[in-house]
């Protein structure tokens, strides 16, 4: 592969890295490159055509991703980070497109020298170790914009169609999660094929540049990996309970590849209406997933605490007037009450806005005086919403944003659009103060006055539609949802439903829909438990036992991808069990007051006002789901020959008197 030549970012004397008076740069620990000593001008230009990857808050460095995949870091001066940005002024923002020789920054050479710092400008190619054999540097005097360096590709880089690490053997010193991570990266086409990576409760989710380079067969029988799924614009590697450890190992081995590449190369934009719909839906699911995953565990834990608190009240262990009740209630309710703050932080991180600023905006939405306004009545209404507030005489609907999710996700999106614009127009020297100032004011007003009421109206409407369908026939709704919900999990589409459940619980304190979903979880566990009991294959028994426990704890992916989907009839029997449990859940009007379902979430079915029929209905429906799924799977859904055809063949040979079955060789 032929890489583009780089130009001098400033005018001065071009020197090799060996001559730079800094051990980190001269040792090439950060990568290969070159430097400009004794700059004669403070104007700084881009070394290549590309897009801005990053700008340091202190203004002393700019990262640019070249169109050929190389990543350049322009570092202005040695140890100039200590000057806190005073001699620098950056003229670009992350995501901007720049051309080689285009002005990107200025630096005050006199101020740098007065501070007794070396003004040498260093250009580092941060991914040179992976891509380059050397950088040929033309030393001597040069003007900003002159060609001064030629990156030379490694020999293996000449074959760009070849997946990275395809012919490599795993290093002998890698073991455990590190070995699993290495194999995963190899299977998806190498680190250079990764655009970004995240994880959920059971899966490591990759956004790849080219999904065709990922080899599904590589993951068959790979220790530590249950299955792989291509869905929602992601390549999802199903791990199970060890997902966080594997993700950390993957992230460590990828380094900055995933994050940098996300800016370096955008997804190909669709050209048809259907393409745009799929693209938009994929992006929406990605945002919801990235926003909700970090708080799902908190919601689950809080739901369990709520259930325990209800039991303590039911059996008169404590009363609502005691300080004990107040403390436990705060533990159980805080994550729901302040949900906009937490989701704002995670959504901003997913969308590229400042997480702290968006979390502050979430604080604005949940501020006590805002709640008082939301509880007041207005004289007029629009779309059924009371105009109960005004801003400088402009009337608007002030909703109660505590316990809400979608308005703050929209706020994070608005911040991701406004923040880069503010950074462009606000000088670097005052950016630290005025970007947060204007961003909080602008986004807060946009949400409070316009987008918040609209999103609240839409999300409330969707919730009412779902509730209306359920109210028409709880029994039929339970049957249909119970039979098909886990099908959404296959493609990761359940993330479109989870926020609705969380919002429903946060707003009303309960969720009939979540009660049906709980029945589908225990059904998957019942089916894989039958496999565990029936199989004589040690490896399958070792996989299905933990998977059953995981499903009874509310996480069905290990059961589904490890066993049930792999042996298709098992999943069908589990779905029938889910339909039976869902039918009874609807028939008995089972309600749910917590977020955590399945068997571990039994306390979520305890009514805070006292133990009622929902709890007993939950036990009946869950028991039915397990029994139906277990019995059907044991009798009709699975036999060892499904998992080991060779063993079945040997059995046939014995029955035929050691003769080969017809049609075999």
XYZ file of C-alpha atoms in Angstrom:
665
model
C 0.000 0.000 0.000
C 1.201 3.493 -0.851
C 0.661 6.056 1.897
C 0.379 9.796 1.314
C 3.416 11.950 2.042
C 3.209 14.372 4.959
C 3.957 18.097 4.920
C 5.684 20.228 7.535
C 3.098 21.613 9.983
C 5.216 24.711 10.712
C 8.123 26.522 9.082
C 11.537 25.657 10.527
C 14.248 23.002 10.512
C 13.128 19.410 9.882
C 14.877 16.915 12.175
C 14.486 13.166 12.849
C 12.806 12.069 16.070
C 16.170 10.906 17.402
C 17.185 14.571 17.787
C 14.100 15.629 19.745
C 14.928 16.611 23.322
C 12.306 14.353 24.859
C 12.724 10.664 25.696
C 9.123 9.695 24.904
C 9.269 11.144 21.385
C 12.867 10.259 20.547
C 12.410 6.632 21.640
C 9.377 6.362 19.329
C 7.252 4.927 22.141
C 4.272 6.851 20.781
C 5.110 6.030 17.168
C 7.397 7.068 14.325
C 7.426 10.499 12.715
C 9.497 13.675 12.503
C 9.888 17.095 14.108
C 10.352 20.773 13.218
C 12.932 22.499 15.409
C 13.337 26.267 15.795
C 9.974 27.233 14.250
C 10.078 30.585 12.462
C 6.321 31.136 12.395
C 3.454 30.419 14.760
C 1.068 29.314 12.019
C 0.327 25.571 12.207
C -1.089 23.583 9.251
C -2.388 20.040 8.833
C 0.293 17.523 7.790
C -2.167 15.502 5.617
C -5.629 15.462 4.104
C -8.081 13.948 6.572
C -10.380 14.532 9.523
C -9.659 15.946 12.957
C -9.606 13.149 15.534
C -9.021 15.241 18.631
C -7.970 18.627 19.953
C -6.290 18.832 23.351
C -8.126 20.970 25.896
C -4.833 22.724 26.562
C -4.460 23.510 22.844
C -0.988 21.995 22.532
C -1.940 19.037 20.309
C -4.197 18.162 17.373
C -4.904 14.671 16.015
C -5.686 14.148 12.326
C -6.768 10.874 10.670
C -5.463 10.689 7.122
C -7.681 9.324 4.388
C -5.242 6.423 3.994
C -5.735 5.216 7.570
C -2.661 6.724 9.223
C -3.286 8.730 12.391
C -1.160 11.849 12.948
C -0.595 13.691 16.211
C 0.775 17.229 15.889
C 2.348 18.116 19.251
C 3.231 21.800 19.625
C 6.310 22.189 21.813
C 7.891 20.043 24.508
C 6.180 19.929 27.925
C 3.878 22.756 26.793
C 0.883 21.048 28.377
C 2.033 22.802 31.556
C 1.204 26.187 29.962
C -2.545 25.379 30.186
C -3.309 26.516 26.643
C -2.217 30.142 26.964
C 0.155 30.251 23.918
C -2.206 28.229 21.646
C -5.336 28.827 19.633
C -6.946 25.853 17.866
C -9.021 26.696 14.767
C -10.611 23.271 14.167
C -12.852 20.868 16.073
C -13.178 17.103 16.251
C -14.751 15.780 13.054
C -13.711 18.692 10.823
C -12.320 17.840 7.387
C -8.920 19.409 6.675
C -6.488 19.483 3.762
C -2.705 19.177 3.862
C -1.306 22.668 4.404
C -4.599 24.043 5.759
C -4.271 26.204 8.873
C -5.431 24.357 11.984
C -3.848 26.311 14.858
C -1.522 29.108 15.899
C 1.054 29.220 18.663
C 2.737 32.165 20.327
C 6.429 31.338 19.959
C 7.515 34.211 22.209
C 5.202 33.087 25.009
C 6.557 29.547 24.772
C 10.161 30.740 24.916
C 9.422 33.139 27.784
C 8.053 30.161 29.693
C 11.407 28.454 29.014
C 9.824 25.687 26.952
C 11.119 24.137 23.723
C 8.849 25.211 20.790
C 9.788 22.195 18.617
C 6.715 20.841 16.809
C 6.601 17.032 16.780
C 4.552 14.965 14.307
C 3.858 11.397 15.429
C 2.072 8.694 13.405
C 0.424 6.957 16.344
C -0.458 3.730 14.530
C 2.900 3.434 12.749
C 3.881 0.282 14.674
C 1.000 -1.585 13.070
C 1.207 -0.118 9.579
C 4.704 1.194 8.776
C 8.198 -0.211 8.417
C 9.746 3.293 8.536
C 9.194 6.999 7.897
C 11.644 8.572 5.425
C 12.332 12.156 6.541
C 13.845 14.934 4.390
C 15.825 16.908 6.963
C 16.771 20.561 6.610
C 14.955 23.887 6.360
C 11.345 23.781 5.167
C 8.304 25.984 4.962
C 4.926 25.019 6.392
C 3.180 22.921 3.730
C 6.369 21.511 2.138
C 6.504 17.727 1.635
C 9.009 16.436 4.188
C 8.104 12.826 5.135
C 7.184 9.618 3.322
C 5.583 6.785 5.357
C 6.610 3.338 4.072
C 4.087 0.496 4.522
C 4.966 -2.829 6.064
C 5.167 -5.635 3.566
C 1.988 -7.306 4.883
C 0.113 -4.023 4.480
C 0.407 -4.387 0.712
C -2.386 -6.972 0.783
C -5.241 -4.884 2.170
C -7.836 -7.564 1.488
C -6.137 -9.947 3.867
C -7.675 -9.827 7.365
C -5.230 -8.640 10.006
C -3.593 -11.401 11.991
C -5.103 -14.004 9.616
C -1.890 -15.973 9.366
C -0.559 -15.200 12.841
C -0.354 -17.677 15.675
C -1.588 -16.594 19.086
C 1.322 -15.521 21.315
C 2.214 -18.270 23.762
C 2.137 -15.925 26.759
C -1.555 -15.094 26.300
C -4.020 -17.050 28.407
C -7.503 -16.744 29.872
C -9.478 -13.692 28.816
C -6.474 -12.248 26.980
C -6.328 -15.336 24.758
C -10.066 -15.146 24.114
C -9.768 -11.461 23.204
C -6.917 -12.186 20.787
C -8.963 -14.858 19.024
C -12.000 -12.562 18.829
C -9.986 -9.758 17.243
C -8.524 -12.220 14.759
C -11.993 -13.553 13.920
C -13.474 -10.129 13.174
C -10.773 -9.279 10.652
C -8.151 -7.751 12.892
C -7.893 -4.567 14.917
C -7.785 -2.396 11.805
C -11.300 -3.575 10.888
C -12.788 -2.180 14.110
C -14.641 1.113 13.981
C -15.829 1.035 17.611
C -16.558 -1.483 20.347
C -18.845 -1.612 23.378
C -20.551 -4.315 25.425
C -23.871 -5.157 27.036
C -24.758 -7.706 29.697
C -23.652 -10.719 27.651
C -22.192 -9.513 24.319
C -19.160 -7.654 23.037
C -20.582 -5.460 20.256
C -18.350 -4.381 17.377
C -19.032 -1.808 14.701
C -16.851 -3.024 11.837
C -15.616 -1.229 8.746
C -16.209 -4.324 6.637
C -18.418 -7.079 8.081
C -17.434 -9.396 5.213
C -13.958 -9.683 6.729
C -15.388 -11.243 9.902
C -15.250 -15.043 9.827
C -18.195 -16.653 11.649
C -16.618 -20.096 11.363
C -13.627 -18.901 13.402
C -15.873 -18.705 16.467
C -17.218 -22.243 16.222
C -16.058 -24.218 19.274
C -13.932 -21.248 20.396
C -13.529 -21.456 24.169
C -15.075 -18.481 25.915
C -17.414 -17.594 23.027
C -21.013 -18.858 22.909
C -22.038 -17.580 19.470
C -21.902 -14.600 17.096
C -24.791 -12.489 15.812
C -24.975 -9.957 12.993
C -27.746 -7.528 13.906
C -28.510 -3.850 14.311
C -25.480 -2.830 12.239
C -23.208 -4.602 14.734
C -21.146 -7.765 14.868
C -22.058 -9.158 18.276
C -19.918 -11.784 20.013
C -21.945 -13.540 22.710
C -19.775 -14.227 25.759
C -22.071 -14.679 28.745
C -21.255 -13.759 32.365
C -17.579 -13.079 31.604
C -18.374 -10.334 29.089
C -16.834 -7.475 31.100
C -13.525 -9.301 31.534
C -13.375 -10.208 27.848
C -14.341 -6.672 26.831
C -11.558 -5.194 28.956
C -9.057 -7.590 27.368
C -10.322 -6.698 23.871
C -10.156 -2.983 24.605
C -6.611 -3.334 25.964
C -5.434 -5.158 22.830
C -7.209 -2.739 20.491
C -5.698 0.285 22.215
C -7.151 3.443 20.648
C -8.072 1.727 17.388
C -11.798 1.546 17.979
C -12.206 5.098 19.213
C -10.012 6.711 16.581
C -11.444 4.767 13.706
C -14.937 5.860 14.598
C -14.049 9.342 13.435
C -11.666 8.206 10.758
C -14.267 6.395 8.684
C -18.005 6.898 8.812
C -20.569 4.304 7.835
C -21.591 4.304 4.213
C -24.749 6.370 3.908
C -27.815 4.712 2.343
C -29.260 5.855 -0.971
C -32.831 4.516 -0.736
C -35.780 5.253 1.538
C -35.680 1.705 2.938
C -31.937 2.006 3.389
C -32.378 5.218 5.346
C -35.052 3.566 7.494
C -32.742 0.643 8.334
C -29.845 3.030 8.934
C -31.919 5.249 11.211
C -33.350 2.301 13.140
C -29.877 0.801 13.566
C -28.518 4.129 14.852
C -31.495 4.533 17.221
C -31.021 1.049 18.678
C -27.300 1.769 19.026
C -27.945 4.987 20.958
C -30.552 3.371 23.218
C -28.287 0.380 23.834
C -25.258 2.526 24.613
C -27.308 4.756 26.896
C -29.111 2.030 28.838
C -26.501 -0.724 29.219
C -24.475 1.036 31.966
C -27.574 1.584 34.127
C -29.372 -1.739 33.587
C -27.561 -3.336 36.527
C -28.499 -0.381 38.733
C -32.148 -0.635 37.708
C -32.147 -4.366 38.401
C -30.521 -3.925 41.824
C -32.912 -1.126 42.734
C -35.877 -3.289 41.709
C -34.735 -6.064 44.033
C -34.353 -3.588 46.914
C -37.855 -2.254 46.198
C -39.249 -5.789 46.401
C -37.446 -6.500 49.665
C -38.763 -3.223 51.096
C -42.291 -4.256 50.112
C -41.838 -7.592 51.889
C -40.573 -5.821 55.028
C -43.700 -3.651 54.985
C -46.030 -6.571 54.226
C -44.802 -8.612 57.173
C -44.736 -5.570 59.511
C -40.982 -5.682 60.046
C -40.874 -1.905 59.510
C -43.382 0.888 58.889
C -43.330 3.822 56.480
C -42.841 6.251 59.358
C -39.458 4.843 60.426
C -36.058 6.145 59.428
C -35.167 2.596 58.347
C -37.891 2.757 55.717
C -36.679 6.170 54.533
C -33.089 4.953 54.134
C -33.975 1.749 52.265
C -36.508 3.602 50.114
C -33.827 6.125 49.116
C -31.531 3.257 48.126
C -34.244 1.691 45.980
C -35.641 4.868 44.430
C -32.625 7.108 43.822
C -31.586 5.562 40.513
C -35.143 5.912 39.160
C -35.679 9.428 40.507
C -32.407 10.747 39.108
C -32.519 8.605 35.953
C -32.116 11.642 33.638
C -28.749 12.432 35.236
C -27.361 8.911 34.836
C -28.782 8.307 31.365
C -27.685 11.795 30.334
C -24.109 10.921 31.236
C -24.115 7.584 29.380
C -26.017 8.928 26.344
C -23.608 11.851 25.994
C -20.643 9.492 26.094
C -22.286 7.392 23.362
C -23.088 10.420 21.175
C -19.816 12.287 21.649
C -21.017 15.173 23.836
C -19.489 16.152 27.187
C -21.020 13.631 29.682
C -20.696 15.942 32.689
C -22.454 18.831 30.941
C -25.361 16.634 29.843
C -25.581 15.153 33.345
C -25.919 18.729 34.653
C -28.753 19.261 32.167
C -30.349 16.131 33.647
C -29.965 17.821 37.023
C -31.796 20.873 35.672
C -34.699 18.660 34.576
C -34.955 17.045 38.028
C -34.338 20.167 40.107
C -36.899 20.463 42.974
C -38.344 23.800 41.799
C -38.904 22.263 38.342
C -40.928 19.480 39.982
C -43.076 22.039 41.783
C -43.862 23.750 38.462
C -44.667 20.391 36.838
C -47.176 19.612 39.560
C -48.992 22.945 39.100
C -52.037 23.344 36.851
C -52.197 25.596 33.805
C -55.088 27.589 32.404
C -54.693 26.323 28.820
C -53.700 23.052 27.203
C -52.229 21.851 23.913
C -52.337 18.213 22.716
C -53.819 17.364 26.091
C -50.849 18.849 27.984
C -51.326 21.684 30.476
C -49.436 24.919 29.712
C -48.425 25.205 33.349
C -45.267 27.320 33.020
C -43.888 30.316 31.167
C -40.456 31.634 30.244
C -40.363 35.425 29.842
C -44.080 35.246 29.138
C -43.854 32.334 26.658
C -46.203 29.567 27.895
C -45.092 25.939 27.724
C -45.816 22.556 29.265
C -43.485 21.689 32.140
C -43.429 17.907 32.464
C -42.128 15.906 35.403
C -38.810 14.625 34.074
C -37.826 12.571 37.109
C -37.939 8.844 36.274
C -37.764 9.710 32.538
C -35.363 8.418 29.868
C -36.129 9.660 26.377
C -36.065 13.453 26.929
C -32.500 13.355 28.254
C -31.369 11.113 25.371
C -32.701 13.781 23.024
C -30.857 16.375 25.118
C -27.614 14.404 24.672
C -28.185 14.382 20.911
C -28.815 18.145 20.889
C -25.647 18.684 22.942
C -23.623 16.582 20.489
C -24.742 18.926 17.689
C -24.354 22.210 19.561
C -21.090 21.490 21.387
C -18.793 21.305 18.302
C -20.357 24.511 16.968
C -19.692 26.318 20.250
C -16.075 25.125 20.259
C -15.597 26.577 16.787
C -16.798 30.063 17.646
C -15.524 30.423 21.241
C -11.804 31.242 21.633
C -9.775 28.532 23.318
C -8.661 30.811 26.157
C -12.249 31.136 27.501
C -13.676 27.880 26.137
C -13.486 26.033 29.462
C -16.018 28.438 30.992
C -18.235 29.561 28.144
C -18.821 26.250 26.330
C -20.457 24.682 29.427
C -22.265 27.957 30.127
C -23.895 28.279 26.718
C -24.408 24.525 26.275
C -26.308 24.133 29.553
C -28.463 27.198 28.848
C -29.214 26.416 25.192
C -29.870 22.671 25.540
C -31.876 23.078 28.769
C -34.151 25.632 27.114
C -34.525 23.509 23.974
C -35.639 20.540 26.066
C -37.837 22.465 28.504
C -39.587 24.653 25.936
C -39.775 22.452 22.845
C -38.334 18.955 22.541
C -39.103 17.758 26.078
C -42.891 18.205 25.799
C -42.852 16.641 22.306
C -40.833 13.601 23.410
C -42.950 13.236 26.542
C -46.123 13.324 24.432
C -44.773 10.667 22.028
C -43.348 8.331 24.687
C -46.515 8.630 26.768
C -48.545 7.891 23.641
C -46.515 4.758 22.895
C -46.890 3.579 26.483
C -50.642 4.196 26.335
C -50.903 2.251 23.056
C -49.065 -0.730 24.554
C -51.214 -0.547 27.677
C -54.350 -0.214 25.523
C -53.494 -3.345 23.541
C -52.890 -5.183 26.800
C -56.186 -3.943 28.259
C -58.125 -5.163 25.185
C -57.099 -8.712 26.013
C -54.437 -9.370 28.664
C -54.658 -13.090 27.891
C -54.028 -12.802 24.145
C -51.358 -10.143 24.711
C -49.608 -12.433 27.166
C -49.798 -15.357 24.734
C -48.357 -13.407 21.779
C -45.691 -11.488 23.695
C -44.734 -14.576 25.689
C -44.281 -16.587 22.506
C -42.304 -14.074 20.482
C -40.435 -11.713 22.839
C -37.234 -13.760 23.033
C -37.131 -13.593 19.238
C -36.413 -9.873 19.652
C -33.463 -10.750 21.882
C -31.922 -12.748 19.022
C -31.450 -9.570 17.021
C -30.858 -7.241 19.962
C -34.158 -5.488 19.228
C -35.349 -5.936 22.812
C -33.359 -2.773 23.561
C -36.204 -0.868 21.906
C -38.596 -2.324 24.517
C -36.456 -2.141 27.674
C -36.571 1.690 27.942
C -40.373 1.533 27.613
C -40.504 -0.913 30.507
C -38.131 1.211 32.592
C -40.139 4.339 31.807
C -43.387 2.542 32.641
C -42.071 1.399 36.036
C -40.586 4.822 36.736
C -43.783 6.683 35.826
C -46.503 4.366 37.217
C -44.554 2.205 39.638
C -45.407 -1.049 37.841
C -45.410 -2.807 34.464
C -47.718 -5.545 33.172
C -45.517 -5.891 30.080
C -42.437 -6.668 32.156
C -44.352 -9.403 33.981
C -44.963 -11.177 30.638
C -41.305 -10.745 29.646
C -40.310 -12.398 32.936
C -42.225 -15.540 31.968
C -40.238 -15.805 28.725
C -36.973 -15.715 30.672
C -37.818 -18.666 32.914
C -39.073 -20.590 29.872
C -35.664 -20.323 28.223
C -34.150 -21.513 31.487
C -36.574 -24.461 31.692
C -35.668 -25.600 28.165
C -31.919 -25.467 28.663
C -32.348 -27.175 32.052
C -33.971 -30.099 30.213
C -30.918 -30.313 27.959
C -28.687 -30.320 31.047
C -30.647 -33.197 32.588
C -30.934 -35.259 29.388
C -27.535 -34.906 27.708
C -24.685 -37.332 28.280
C -22.190 -35.062 26.506
C -19.899 -33.525 29.134
C -19.171 -30.338 27.203
C -22.866 -29.646 26.582
C -23.741 -30.428 30.185
C -21.066 -27.995 31.331
C -22.543 -25.311 29.076
C -26.263 -25.874 29.674
C -26.106 -25.980 33.499
C -24.648 -22.470 33.981
C -26.859 -21.212 31.141
C -29.969 -22.370 33.015
C -28.821 -20.585 36.177
C -28.141 -17.449 34.122
C -31.650 -17.552 32.599
C -33.247 -17.945 36.034
C -31.254 -14.848 37.020
C -32.784 -12.880 34.128
C -30.045 -13.197 31.463
C -31.163 -15.509 28.652
C -28.447 -15.016 26.015
C -26.127 -17.809 27.259
C -29.051 -20.261 27.139
C -30.309 -19.049 23.778
C -27.051 -18.736 21.880
C -25.189 -21.508 23.666
C -27.875 -24.184 23.384
C -31.463 -23.318 22.502
C -30.942 -21.630 19.134
C -28.103 -23.951 18.172
C -30.499 -26.898 18.450
C -33.520 -25.143 16.960
C -36.273 -27.342 18.396
C -35.118 -26.397 21.898
C -35.794 -22.723 21.202
C -39.216 -23.555 19.756
C -40.137 -25.534 22.878
C -38.861 -22.695 25.067
C -41.004 -20.232 23.098
C -44.063 -22.458 23.599
C -43.283 -22.460 27.321
C -42.994 -18.658 27.223
C -46.345 -18.416 25.438
C -47.987 -20.626 28.102
C -46.493 -18.541 30.907
C -47.397 -15.284 29.172
C -50.975 -16.462 28.676
C -51.347 -17.187 32.384
C -49.601 -13.923 33.296
C -52.244 -12.031 31.311
C -55.139 -14.234 32.403
C -54.258 -13.755 36.082
C -53.483 -10.017 35.582
C -50.017 -10.389 37.037
C -48.360 -7.029 37.660
C -44.729 -6.240 38.371
C -43.345 -3.432 40.558
C -39.630 -3.884 39.921
C -37.321 -4.082 36.942
C -35.750 -7.498 37.644
C -37.680 -10.512 36.379
C -37.252 -14.296 36.145
C -36.837 -16.310 39.347
C -34.284 -14.012 40.957
C -36.760 -11.140 40.640
C -39.522 -12.727 42.734
C -39.584 -9.708 45.031
C -40.492 -7.483 42.077
C -43.959 -9.077 42.080
C -44.734 -7.996 45.641
C -47.224 -5.125 45.664
C -45.916 -2.286 47.894
C -49.404 -2.087 49.375
C -49.267 -5.708 50.429
C -48.927 -9.228 49.070
C -51.701 -9.859 46.509
C -52.690 -12.133 43.634
C -49.884 -10.817 41.403
C -47.301 -12.684 43.463
C -49.220 -15.963 43.402
C -50.008 -15.476 39.727
C -46.309 -14.952 39.085
C -45.467 -18.230 40.801
C -48.133 -20.114 38.795
C -47.133 -18.551 35.464
C -43.395 -19.010 36.070
C -43.877 -22.606 37.200
C -45.961 -23.325 34.120
C -43.343 -21.774 31.826
C -40.594 -23.921 33.324
C -42.613 -27.159 33.308
C -43.952 -26.756 29.760
C -40.560 -25.786 28.331
C -38.758 -28.539 30.274
C -41.156 -31.359 29.409
C -41.500 -30.449 25.718
C -37.741 -30.109 25.340
C -37.023 -33.343 27.187
C -39.554 -35.342 25.165
C -39.446 -33.705 21.737
C -36.870 -30.917 21.610
C -33.493 -32.501 22.051
C -31.448 -35.675 21.820
C -27.694 -36.112 22.000
C -27.470 -36.970 18.321
C -28.436 -33.335 17.581
C -25.192 -32.266 19.217
C -23.022 -35.233 18.189
C -24.013 -36.728 14.793
C -20.986 -39.045 14.860
C -22.282 -40.656 18.007
C -25.688 -41.199 16.380
C -23.994 -42.728 13.378
C -22.137 -45.202 15.610
C -25.445 -46.204 17.212
C -26.948 -46.868 13.758
C -23.928 -48.969 12.769
C -24.425 -51.163 15.835
C -28.102 -51.593 15.024
C -27.213 -52.531 11.415
C -24.674 -55.095 12.498
C -21.660 -52.799 12.076
C -22.672 -52.072 8.467
C -22.581 -48.472 7.254
C -26.033 -46.855 6.954
C -27.235 -46.544 3.374
C -25.874 -43.578 1.505
C -22.677 -43.273 3.560
C -19.049 -44.010 2.768
